[in-house]
Coordinates of C-alpha atoms and ligand atoms in Angstrom, one line a residue:
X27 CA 0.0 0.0 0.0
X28 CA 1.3 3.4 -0.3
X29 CA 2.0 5.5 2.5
X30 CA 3.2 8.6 1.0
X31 CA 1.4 11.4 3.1
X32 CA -1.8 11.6 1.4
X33 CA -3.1 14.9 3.4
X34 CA -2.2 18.1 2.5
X35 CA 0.1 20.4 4.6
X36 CA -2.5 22.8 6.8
X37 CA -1.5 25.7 5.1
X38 CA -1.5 24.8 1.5
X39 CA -4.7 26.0 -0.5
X40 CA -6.7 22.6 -0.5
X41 CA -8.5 22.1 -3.3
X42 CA -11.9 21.6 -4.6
X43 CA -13.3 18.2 -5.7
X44 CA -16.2 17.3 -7.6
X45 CA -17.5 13.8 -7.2
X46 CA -19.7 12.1 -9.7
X47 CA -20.7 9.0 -9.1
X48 CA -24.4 7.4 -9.5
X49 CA -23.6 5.0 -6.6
X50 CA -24.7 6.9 -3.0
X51 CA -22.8 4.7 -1.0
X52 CA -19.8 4.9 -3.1
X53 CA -20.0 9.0 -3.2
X54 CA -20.4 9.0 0.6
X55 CA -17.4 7.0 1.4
X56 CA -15.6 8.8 -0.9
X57 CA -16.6 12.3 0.1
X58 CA -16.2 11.5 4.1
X59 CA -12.6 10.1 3.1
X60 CA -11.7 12.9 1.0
X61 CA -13.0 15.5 3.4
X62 CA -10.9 14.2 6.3
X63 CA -7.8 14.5 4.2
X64 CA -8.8 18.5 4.3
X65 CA -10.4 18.6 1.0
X66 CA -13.6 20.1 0.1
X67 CA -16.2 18.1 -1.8
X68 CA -19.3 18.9 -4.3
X69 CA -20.9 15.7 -4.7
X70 CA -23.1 14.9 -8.0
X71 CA -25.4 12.0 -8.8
X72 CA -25.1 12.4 -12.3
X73 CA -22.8 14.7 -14.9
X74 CA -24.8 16.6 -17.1
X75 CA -25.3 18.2 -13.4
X76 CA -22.2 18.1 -12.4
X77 CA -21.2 20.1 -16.0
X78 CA -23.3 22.7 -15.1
X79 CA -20.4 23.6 -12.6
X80 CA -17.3 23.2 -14.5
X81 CA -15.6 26.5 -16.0
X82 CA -12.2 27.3 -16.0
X83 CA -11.9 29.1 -12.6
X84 CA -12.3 25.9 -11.1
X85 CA -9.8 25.3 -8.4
X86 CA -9.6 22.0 -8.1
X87 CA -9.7 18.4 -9.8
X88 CA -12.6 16.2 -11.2
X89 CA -13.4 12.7 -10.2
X90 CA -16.2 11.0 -12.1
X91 CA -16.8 7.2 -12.4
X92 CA -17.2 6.0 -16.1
X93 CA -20.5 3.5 -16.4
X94 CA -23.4 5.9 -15.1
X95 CA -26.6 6.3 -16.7
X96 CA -27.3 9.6 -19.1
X97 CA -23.9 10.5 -19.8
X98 CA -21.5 8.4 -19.1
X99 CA -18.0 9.3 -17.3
X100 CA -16.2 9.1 -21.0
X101 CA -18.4 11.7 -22.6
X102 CA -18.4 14.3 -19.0
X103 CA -14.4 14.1 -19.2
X104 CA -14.3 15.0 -23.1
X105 CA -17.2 18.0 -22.5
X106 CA -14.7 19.3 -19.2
X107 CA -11.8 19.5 -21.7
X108 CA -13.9 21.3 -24.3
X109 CA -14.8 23.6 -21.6
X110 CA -11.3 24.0 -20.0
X111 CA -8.9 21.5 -21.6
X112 CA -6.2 21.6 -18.7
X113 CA -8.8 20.5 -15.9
X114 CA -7.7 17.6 -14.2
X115 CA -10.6 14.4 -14.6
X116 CA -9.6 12.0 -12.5
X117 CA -11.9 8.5 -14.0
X118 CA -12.7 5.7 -11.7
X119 CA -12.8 2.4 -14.0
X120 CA -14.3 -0.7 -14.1
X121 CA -11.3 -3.6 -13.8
X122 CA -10.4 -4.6 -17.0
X123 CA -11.3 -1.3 -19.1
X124 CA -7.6 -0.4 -19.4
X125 CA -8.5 0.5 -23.0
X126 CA -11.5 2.2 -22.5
X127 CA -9.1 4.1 -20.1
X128 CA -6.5 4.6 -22.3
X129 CA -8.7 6.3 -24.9
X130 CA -10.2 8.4 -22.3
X131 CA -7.2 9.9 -21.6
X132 CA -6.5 10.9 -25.2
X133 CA -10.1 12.8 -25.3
X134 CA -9.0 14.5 -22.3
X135 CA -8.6 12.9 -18.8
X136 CA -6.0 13.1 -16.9
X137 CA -5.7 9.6 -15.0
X138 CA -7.8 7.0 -14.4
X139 CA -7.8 4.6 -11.2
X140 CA -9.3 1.3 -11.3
X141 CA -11.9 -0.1 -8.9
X142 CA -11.4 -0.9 -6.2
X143 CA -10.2 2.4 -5.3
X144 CA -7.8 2.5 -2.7
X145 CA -8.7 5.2 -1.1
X146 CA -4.7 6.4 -0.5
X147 CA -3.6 5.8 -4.0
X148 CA -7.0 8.2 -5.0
X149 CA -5.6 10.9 -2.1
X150 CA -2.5 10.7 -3.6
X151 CA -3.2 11.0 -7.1
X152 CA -5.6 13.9 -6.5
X153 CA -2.3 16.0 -4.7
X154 CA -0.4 15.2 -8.2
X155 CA -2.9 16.8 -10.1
X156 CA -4.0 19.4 -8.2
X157 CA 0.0 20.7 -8.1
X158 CA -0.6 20.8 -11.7
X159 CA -4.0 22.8 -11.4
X160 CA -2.4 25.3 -9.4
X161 CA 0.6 25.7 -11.5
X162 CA -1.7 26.3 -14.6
X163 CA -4.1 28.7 -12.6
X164 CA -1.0 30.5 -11.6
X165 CA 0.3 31.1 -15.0
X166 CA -3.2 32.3 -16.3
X167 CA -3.4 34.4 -13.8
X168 CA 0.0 36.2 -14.6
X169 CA -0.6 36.0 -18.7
X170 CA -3.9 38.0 -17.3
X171 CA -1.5 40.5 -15.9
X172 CA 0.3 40.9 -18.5
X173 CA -2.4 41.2 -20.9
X174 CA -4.2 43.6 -18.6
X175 CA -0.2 45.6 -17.8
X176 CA -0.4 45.8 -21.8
X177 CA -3.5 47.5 -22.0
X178 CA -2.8 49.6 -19.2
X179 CA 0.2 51.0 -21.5
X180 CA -2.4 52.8 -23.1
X181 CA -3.7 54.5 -20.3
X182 CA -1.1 55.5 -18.4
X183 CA 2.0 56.3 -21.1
X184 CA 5.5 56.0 -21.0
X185 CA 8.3 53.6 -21.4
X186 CA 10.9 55.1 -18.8
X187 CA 11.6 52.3 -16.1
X188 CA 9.7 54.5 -13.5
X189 CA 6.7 54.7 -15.7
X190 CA 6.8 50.6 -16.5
X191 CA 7.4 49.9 -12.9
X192 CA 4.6 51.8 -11.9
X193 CA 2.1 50.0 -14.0
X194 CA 3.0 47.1 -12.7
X195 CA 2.5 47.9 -9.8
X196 CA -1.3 49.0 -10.3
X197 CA -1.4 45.5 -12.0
X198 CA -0.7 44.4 -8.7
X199 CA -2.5 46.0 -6.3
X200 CA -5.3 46.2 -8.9
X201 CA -5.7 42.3 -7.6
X202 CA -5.3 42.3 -4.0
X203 CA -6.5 46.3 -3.0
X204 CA -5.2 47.6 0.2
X205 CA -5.3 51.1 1.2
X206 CA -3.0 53.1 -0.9
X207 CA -1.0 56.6 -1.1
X208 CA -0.3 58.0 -4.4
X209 CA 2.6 60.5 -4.2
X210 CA 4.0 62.4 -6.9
X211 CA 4.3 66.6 -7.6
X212 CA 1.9 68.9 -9.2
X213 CA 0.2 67.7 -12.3
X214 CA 2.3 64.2 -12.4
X215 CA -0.8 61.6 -13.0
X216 CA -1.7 61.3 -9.0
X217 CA -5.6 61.3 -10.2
X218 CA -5.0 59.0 -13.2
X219 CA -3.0 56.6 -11.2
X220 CA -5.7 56.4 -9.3
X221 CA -8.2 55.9 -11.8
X222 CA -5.8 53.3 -13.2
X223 CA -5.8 51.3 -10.0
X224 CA -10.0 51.3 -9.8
X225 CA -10.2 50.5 -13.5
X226 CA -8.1 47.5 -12.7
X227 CA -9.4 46.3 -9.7
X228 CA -12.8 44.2 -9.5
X229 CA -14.5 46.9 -8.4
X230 CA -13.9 48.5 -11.4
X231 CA -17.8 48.6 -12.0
X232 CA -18.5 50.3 -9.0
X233 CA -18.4 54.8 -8.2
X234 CA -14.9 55.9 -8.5
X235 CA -15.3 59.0 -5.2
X236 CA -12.8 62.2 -5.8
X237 CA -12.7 64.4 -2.8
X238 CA -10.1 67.3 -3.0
X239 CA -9.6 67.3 0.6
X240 CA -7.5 70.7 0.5
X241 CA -11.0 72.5 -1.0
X242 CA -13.8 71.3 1.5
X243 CA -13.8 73.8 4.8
X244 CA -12.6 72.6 7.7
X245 CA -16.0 72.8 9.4
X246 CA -17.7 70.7 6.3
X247 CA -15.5 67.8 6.2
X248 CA -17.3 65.6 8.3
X249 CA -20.5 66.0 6.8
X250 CA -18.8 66.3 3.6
X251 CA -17.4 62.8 4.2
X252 CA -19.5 60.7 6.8
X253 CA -23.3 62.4 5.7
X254 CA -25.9 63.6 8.1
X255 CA -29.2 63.1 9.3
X256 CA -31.9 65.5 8.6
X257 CA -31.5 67.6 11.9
X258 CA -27.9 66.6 12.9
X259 CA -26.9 70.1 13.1
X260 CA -28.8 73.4 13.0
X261 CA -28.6 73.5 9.4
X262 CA -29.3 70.6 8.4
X263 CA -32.2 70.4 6.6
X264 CA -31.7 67.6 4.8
X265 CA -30.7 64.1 4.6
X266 CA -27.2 64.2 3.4
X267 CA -25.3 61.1 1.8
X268 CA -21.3 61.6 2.6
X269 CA -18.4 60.7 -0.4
X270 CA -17.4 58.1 2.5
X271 CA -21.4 56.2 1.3
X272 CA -21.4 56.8 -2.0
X273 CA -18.2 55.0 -2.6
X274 CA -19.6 51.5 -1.3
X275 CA -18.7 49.0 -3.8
X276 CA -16.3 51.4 -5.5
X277 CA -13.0 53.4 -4.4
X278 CA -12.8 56.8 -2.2
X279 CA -10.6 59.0 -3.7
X280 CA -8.6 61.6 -0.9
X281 CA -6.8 63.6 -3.1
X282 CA -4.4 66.1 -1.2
X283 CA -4.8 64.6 1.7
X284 CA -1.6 66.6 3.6
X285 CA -4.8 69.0 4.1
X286 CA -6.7 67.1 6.0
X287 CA -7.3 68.7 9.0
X288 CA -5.6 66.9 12.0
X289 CA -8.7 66.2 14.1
X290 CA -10.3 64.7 11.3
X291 CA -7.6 62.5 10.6
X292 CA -8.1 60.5 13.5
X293 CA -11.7 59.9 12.4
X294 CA -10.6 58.4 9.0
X295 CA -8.2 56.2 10.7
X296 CA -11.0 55.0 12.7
X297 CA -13.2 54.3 9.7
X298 CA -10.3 52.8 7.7
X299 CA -9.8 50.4 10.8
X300 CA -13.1 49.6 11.2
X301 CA -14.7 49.8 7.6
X302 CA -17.7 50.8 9.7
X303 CA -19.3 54.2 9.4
X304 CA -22.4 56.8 11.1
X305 CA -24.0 59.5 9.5
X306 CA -24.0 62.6 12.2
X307 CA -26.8 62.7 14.1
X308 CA -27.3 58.3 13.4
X309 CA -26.4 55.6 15.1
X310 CA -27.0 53.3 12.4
X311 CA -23.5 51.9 11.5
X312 CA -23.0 51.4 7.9
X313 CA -20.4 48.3 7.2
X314 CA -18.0 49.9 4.7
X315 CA -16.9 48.1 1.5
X316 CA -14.3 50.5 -0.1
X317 CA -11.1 50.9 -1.7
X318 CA -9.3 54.1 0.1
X319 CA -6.4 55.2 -2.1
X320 CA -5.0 59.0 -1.0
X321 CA -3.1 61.4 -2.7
X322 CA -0.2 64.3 -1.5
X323 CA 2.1 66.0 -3.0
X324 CA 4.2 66.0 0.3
X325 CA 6.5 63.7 2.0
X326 CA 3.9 62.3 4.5
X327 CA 6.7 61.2 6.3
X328 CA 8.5 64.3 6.9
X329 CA 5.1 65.6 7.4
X330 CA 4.5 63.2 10.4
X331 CA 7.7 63.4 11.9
X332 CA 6.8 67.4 11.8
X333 CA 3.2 66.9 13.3
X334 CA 1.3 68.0 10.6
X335 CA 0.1 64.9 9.6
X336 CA -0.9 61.7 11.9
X337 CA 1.9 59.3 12.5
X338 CA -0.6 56.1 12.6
X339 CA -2.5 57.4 9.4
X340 CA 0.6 57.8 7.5
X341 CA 1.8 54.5 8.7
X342 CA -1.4 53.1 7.7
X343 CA -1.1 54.5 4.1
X344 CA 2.4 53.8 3.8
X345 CA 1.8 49.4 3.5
X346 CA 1.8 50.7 -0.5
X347 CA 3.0 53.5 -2.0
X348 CA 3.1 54.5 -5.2
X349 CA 5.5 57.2 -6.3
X350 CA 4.7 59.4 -9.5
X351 CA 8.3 61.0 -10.6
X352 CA 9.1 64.2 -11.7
X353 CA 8.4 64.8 -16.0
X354 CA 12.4 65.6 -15.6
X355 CA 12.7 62.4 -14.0
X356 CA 11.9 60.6 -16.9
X357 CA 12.8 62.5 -20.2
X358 CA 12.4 60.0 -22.4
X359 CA 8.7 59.8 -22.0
X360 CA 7.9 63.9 -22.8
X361 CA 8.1 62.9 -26.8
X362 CA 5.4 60.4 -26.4
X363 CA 3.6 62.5 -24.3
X364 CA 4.0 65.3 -26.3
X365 CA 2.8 63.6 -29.4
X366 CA 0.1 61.9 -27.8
X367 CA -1.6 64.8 -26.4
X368 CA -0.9 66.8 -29.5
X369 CA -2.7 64.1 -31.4
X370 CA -5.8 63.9 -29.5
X371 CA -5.6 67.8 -29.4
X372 CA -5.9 67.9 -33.0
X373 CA -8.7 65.8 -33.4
X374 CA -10.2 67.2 -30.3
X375 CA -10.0 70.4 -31.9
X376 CA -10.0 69.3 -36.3
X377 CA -7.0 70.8 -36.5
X378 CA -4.4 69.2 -38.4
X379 CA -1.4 68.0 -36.6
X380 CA 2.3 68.9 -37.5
X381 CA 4.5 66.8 -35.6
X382 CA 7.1 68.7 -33.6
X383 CA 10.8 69.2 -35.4
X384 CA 13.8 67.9 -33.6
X385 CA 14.7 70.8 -32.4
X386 CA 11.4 71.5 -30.8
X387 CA 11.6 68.0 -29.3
X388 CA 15.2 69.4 -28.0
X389 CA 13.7 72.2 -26.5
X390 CA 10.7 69.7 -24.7
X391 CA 12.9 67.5 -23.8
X392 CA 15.2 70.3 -22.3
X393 CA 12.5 72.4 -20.5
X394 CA 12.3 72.0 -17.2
X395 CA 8.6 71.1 -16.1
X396 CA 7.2 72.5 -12.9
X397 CA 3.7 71.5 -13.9
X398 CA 4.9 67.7 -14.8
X399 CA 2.4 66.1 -17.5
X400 CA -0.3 68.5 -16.7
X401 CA 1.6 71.6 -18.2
X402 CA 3.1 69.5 -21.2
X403 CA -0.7 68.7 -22.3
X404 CA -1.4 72.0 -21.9
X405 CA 2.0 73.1 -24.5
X406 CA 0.9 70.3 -26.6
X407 CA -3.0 71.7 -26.8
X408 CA -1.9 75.2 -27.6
X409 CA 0.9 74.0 -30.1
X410 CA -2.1 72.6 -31.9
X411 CA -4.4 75.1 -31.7
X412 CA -1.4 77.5 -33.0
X413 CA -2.8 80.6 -30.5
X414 CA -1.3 83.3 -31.0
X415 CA 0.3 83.6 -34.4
X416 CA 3.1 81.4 -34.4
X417 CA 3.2 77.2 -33.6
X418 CA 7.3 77.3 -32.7
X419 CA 7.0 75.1 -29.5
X420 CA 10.1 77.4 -28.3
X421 CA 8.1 80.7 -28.3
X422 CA 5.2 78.3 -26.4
X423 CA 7.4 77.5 -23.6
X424 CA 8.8 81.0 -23.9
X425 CA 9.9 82.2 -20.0
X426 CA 10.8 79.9 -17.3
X427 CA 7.3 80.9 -15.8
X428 CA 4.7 78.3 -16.3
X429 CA 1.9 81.0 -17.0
X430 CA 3.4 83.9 -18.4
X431 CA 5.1 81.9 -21.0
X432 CA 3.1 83.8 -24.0
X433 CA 6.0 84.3 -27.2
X434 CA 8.1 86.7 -26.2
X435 CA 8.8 87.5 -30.2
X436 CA 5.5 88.7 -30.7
X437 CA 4.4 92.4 -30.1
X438 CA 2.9 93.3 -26.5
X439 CA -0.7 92.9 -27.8
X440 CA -0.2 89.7 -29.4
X441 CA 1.4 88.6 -26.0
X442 CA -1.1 89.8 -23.9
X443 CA -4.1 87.8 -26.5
X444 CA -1.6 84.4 -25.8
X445 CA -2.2 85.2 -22.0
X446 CA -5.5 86.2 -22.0
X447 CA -6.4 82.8 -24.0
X448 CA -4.7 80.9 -22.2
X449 CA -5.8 81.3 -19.1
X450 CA -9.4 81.1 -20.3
X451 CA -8.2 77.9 -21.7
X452 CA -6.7 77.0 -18.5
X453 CA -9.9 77.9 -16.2
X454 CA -12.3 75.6 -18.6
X455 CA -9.8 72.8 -17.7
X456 CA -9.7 73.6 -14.1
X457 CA -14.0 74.3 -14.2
X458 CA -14.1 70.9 -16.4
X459 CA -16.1 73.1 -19.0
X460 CA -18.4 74.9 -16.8
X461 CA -19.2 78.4 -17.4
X462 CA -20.4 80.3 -14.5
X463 CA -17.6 79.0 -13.0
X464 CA -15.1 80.1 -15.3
X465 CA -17.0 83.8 -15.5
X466 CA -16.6 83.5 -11.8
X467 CA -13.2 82.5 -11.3
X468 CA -12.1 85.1 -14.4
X469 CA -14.4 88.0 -13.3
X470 CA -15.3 88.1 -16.3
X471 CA -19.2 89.2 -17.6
X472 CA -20.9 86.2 -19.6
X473 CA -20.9 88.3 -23.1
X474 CA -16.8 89.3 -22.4
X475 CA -16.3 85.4 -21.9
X476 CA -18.0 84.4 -25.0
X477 CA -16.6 87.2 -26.9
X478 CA -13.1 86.2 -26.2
X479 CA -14.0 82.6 -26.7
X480 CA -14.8 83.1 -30.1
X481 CA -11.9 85.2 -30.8
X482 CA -9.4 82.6 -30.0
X483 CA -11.4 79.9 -31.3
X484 CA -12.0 78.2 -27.6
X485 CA -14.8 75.4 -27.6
X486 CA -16.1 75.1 -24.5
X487 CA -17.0 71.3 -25.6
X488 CA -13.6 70.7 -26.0
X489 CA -13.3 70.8 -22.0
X490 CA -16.0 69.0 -20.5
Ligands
ATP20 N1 1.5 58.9 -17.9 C1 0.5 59.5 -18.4 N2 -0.1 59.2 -19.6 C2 -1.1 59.8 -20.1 N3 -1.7 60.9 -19.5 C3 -1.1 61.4 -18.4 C4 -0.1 60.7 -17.8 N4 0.2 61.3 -16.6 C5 -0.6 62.3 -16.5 N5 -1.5 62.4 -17.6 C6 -2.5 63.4 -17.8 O1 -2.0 64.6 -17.3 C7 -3.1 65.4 -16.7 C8 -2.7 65.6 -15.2 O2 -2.8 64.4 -14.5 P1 -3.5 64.3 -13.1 O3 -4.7 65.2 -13.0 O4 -3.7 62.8 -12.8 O5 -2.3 64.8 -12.2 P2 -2.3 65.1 -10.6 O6 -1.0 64.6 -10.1 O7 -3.5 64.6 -10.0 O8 -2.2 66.7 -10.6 P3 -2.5 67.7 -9.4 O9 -1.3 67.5 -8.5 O10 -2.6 69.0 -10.0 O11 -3.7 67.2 -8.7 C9 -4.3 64.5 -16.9 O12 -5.0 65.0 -18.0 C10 -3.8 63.1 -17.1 O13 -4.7 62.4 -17.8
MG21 MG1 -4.9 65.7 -8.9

């Protein structure tokens, strides 16, 4: 007899079986034998049944015996490998079918036993294929990262090692999501990273939550975040929902989250700790299913070891950590950018797209970048849209300054036109297209806005 161990180590992944067998008392043995050796068992009396069940995320190993009325064990092993040919079928056979087994095997089995089945030598063989189970599901699963990092190239851009590391990190955390901090300067893909990592994840299909913590008021933030009962507060009028609720099922998005203010911090710790959450002025508690990823521009470190930023939150946060570089950091990637956003600018906009001489890729390449990716789409949109009278990209990038950077060889009206359009340009950006806010933020009167609007050719479509 062999008296190999036949149970598996405690802290292996044990695998899932599923029993066929017409025979009751044979599939009860069997299962009770199987289940003390740590395995789990789905039992079925017949297989069209049992088929029903089979699909390729199974994580486990077939056993079926052959003669069984309906379909018999020959025809349920070839319909498992049409389903998922590298499925282990394990077929029980009747002494003497050696052949019938053999042929199994080439329509797709993997092993046969004969009766009677020892119920070692069946532990046993089970372990062998279900080694080979897991290495197959283990190399699907990183093909499907792959295929997924592939795709993801055309999201988040850029071949520079920092850029390729990054994405597969998202890949990674994308699968097993645990509260995250984004860091990276101003305008370096925080919020798209972040996107990234939801898109990626399995809850991609649920709300994606952006709260710019640095623009609620201090004394908003927790009904901003948790909700509030009709009558928490003088005030409150009306049920409110908190970002914190409508992220269930999704991600919560903290963006700048250096400003959060200190005695709120504690609270988000709380609720990051215990996934619970109350409305003000409730004391219903709301079990939390969310993805927290935060995003500074700081060192959170230096910013705890300062006290302006909780030590316990940052240490939280800190399990994964994603850093964003510098656009100087990675040169290589500002051509692809470049041409990239240029391209979509010019179909964006029907403008027809000139790609940038080498010595205007010099001078991107060369510029130093205090606005990161942000600011290069920005160069890359106005390039297109030729504002102003010239499309050199050097008169674009013009001063050192990343606003006043109108062409400094055009006359003082010209110059001031460049300015004046592109900080209209810039607003609709910032106001995602929207108007009033852009009259607001501008002080400009509606009839001024549209005036100018239509002078430089600015389509307020082309920013919401
Ligand atoms: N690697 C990249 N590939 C493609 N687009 C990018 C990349 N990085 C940034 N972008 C684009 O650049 C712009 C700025 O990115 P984003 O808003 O994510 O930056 P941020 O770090 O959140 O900025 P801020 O610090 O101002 O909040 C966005 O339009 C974004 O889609
Ligand atoms: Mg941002």
């Amino acid at each position: 007899m062999n008296k190999q161990t036949t149970t598996l180590p405690d802290d292996a992944e044990q695998p899932m079986i599923v029993l066929v067998d017409d025979d009751a008392a044979v599939r009860k043995a069997t299962s009770q034998w199987l289940t003390l050796s740590g395995m789990s068992v789905k039992t079925f009396a017949n297989a069209k049944e049992a088929l029903q069940l089979i699909s390729t995320q199974i994580n486990g190993v077939v056993i079926s015996d052959i003669k069984m009325p309906g379909m018999d064990g020959l025809e349920f092993a070839k319909r498992c490998a049409e389903i998922d040919p590298h499925l282990p079928v394990i077929l029980i056979t009747a002494h003497g079918d050696i052949q019938m087994a053999v042929k199994a095997m080439r329509d797709g089995a993997y092993d046969f036993i004969e009766k009677p089945v020892e119920p070692e030598l069946l532990t046993d063989r089970i372990q062998r294929a279900w080694e080979k189970r897991q290495l197959i599901q283990e190399n699907r699963k990183l093909r499907r990262m792959v295929d997924r990092g592939a795709s993801l190239e055309h999201r988040l851009l850029g071949r520079s090692p920092p850029i390729r590391q990054l994405r597969q990190q998202i890949v990674q955390l994308a699968a097993t999501p645990v509260d995250t901090v984004i860091n990276g300067a101003t305008g370096t893909g925080k919020e798209l990273v972040a996107q990234c990592l939801h898109e990626w994840s399995p809850r991609a299909e649920g709300p994606f939550v952006a709260v710019n913590c640095g623009a609620i008021p201090e004394t908003l933030f927790e009904s901003e975040l948790f909700g509030h009962e009709k009558g928490a507060f003088t005030g409150a009028t009306e049920k409110r929902i908190g970002k914190i609720e409508y992220a269930m099922g999704g991600t919560l998005f903290l963006d700048e989250i250096e400003s959060m203010p200190l005695k709120f911090q504690i609270k988000l710790l709380r609720v990051l700790q215990e996934r619970k959450l109350e409305r003000l002025g409730s004391n219903k508690v709301i079990d939390l299913n969310i993805w927290v990823i935060a995003a500074t521009k700081v060192n959170l470190e230096n910013a705890s070891a300062a006290g302006d930023f909780r030590e316990d939150l940052y240490y939280r946060f800190n399990v994964a950590e994603l850093f964003i570089p510098r656009l100087n950091e990675r040169q290589q990637d500002i051509p692809l950018l470049f041409d990239h956003f240029a391209q979509k600018a010019a179909y964006q906009f029907e403008r027809p797209y000139m790609p940038p001489t080498d010595d205007d890729l010099a001078s991107l390449i060369e510029y130093t970048w205090q606005g990161n990716v942000r600011q290069l789409k920005n160069i890359a949109e106005r390039y297109v849209l030729g504002v102003g009278t010239t499309r050199s990209i050097r008169s674009l990038l013009g001063g050192n300054d990343a606003t006043i950077n109108a062409s400094s060889s055009s006359g003082l009206n010209e110059r001031v036109q460049q300015f004046e359009a592109q900080l209209i340009i810039q607003s609709l950006q910032k106001h995602k297209g929207n108007i009033s806010e852009v009259m607001e933020d501008l002080a400009l009167p509606r009839r001024t806005l549209n005036n100018k609007m239509i002078q430089y050719e600015i389509k307020r479509k082309d920013y919401h």
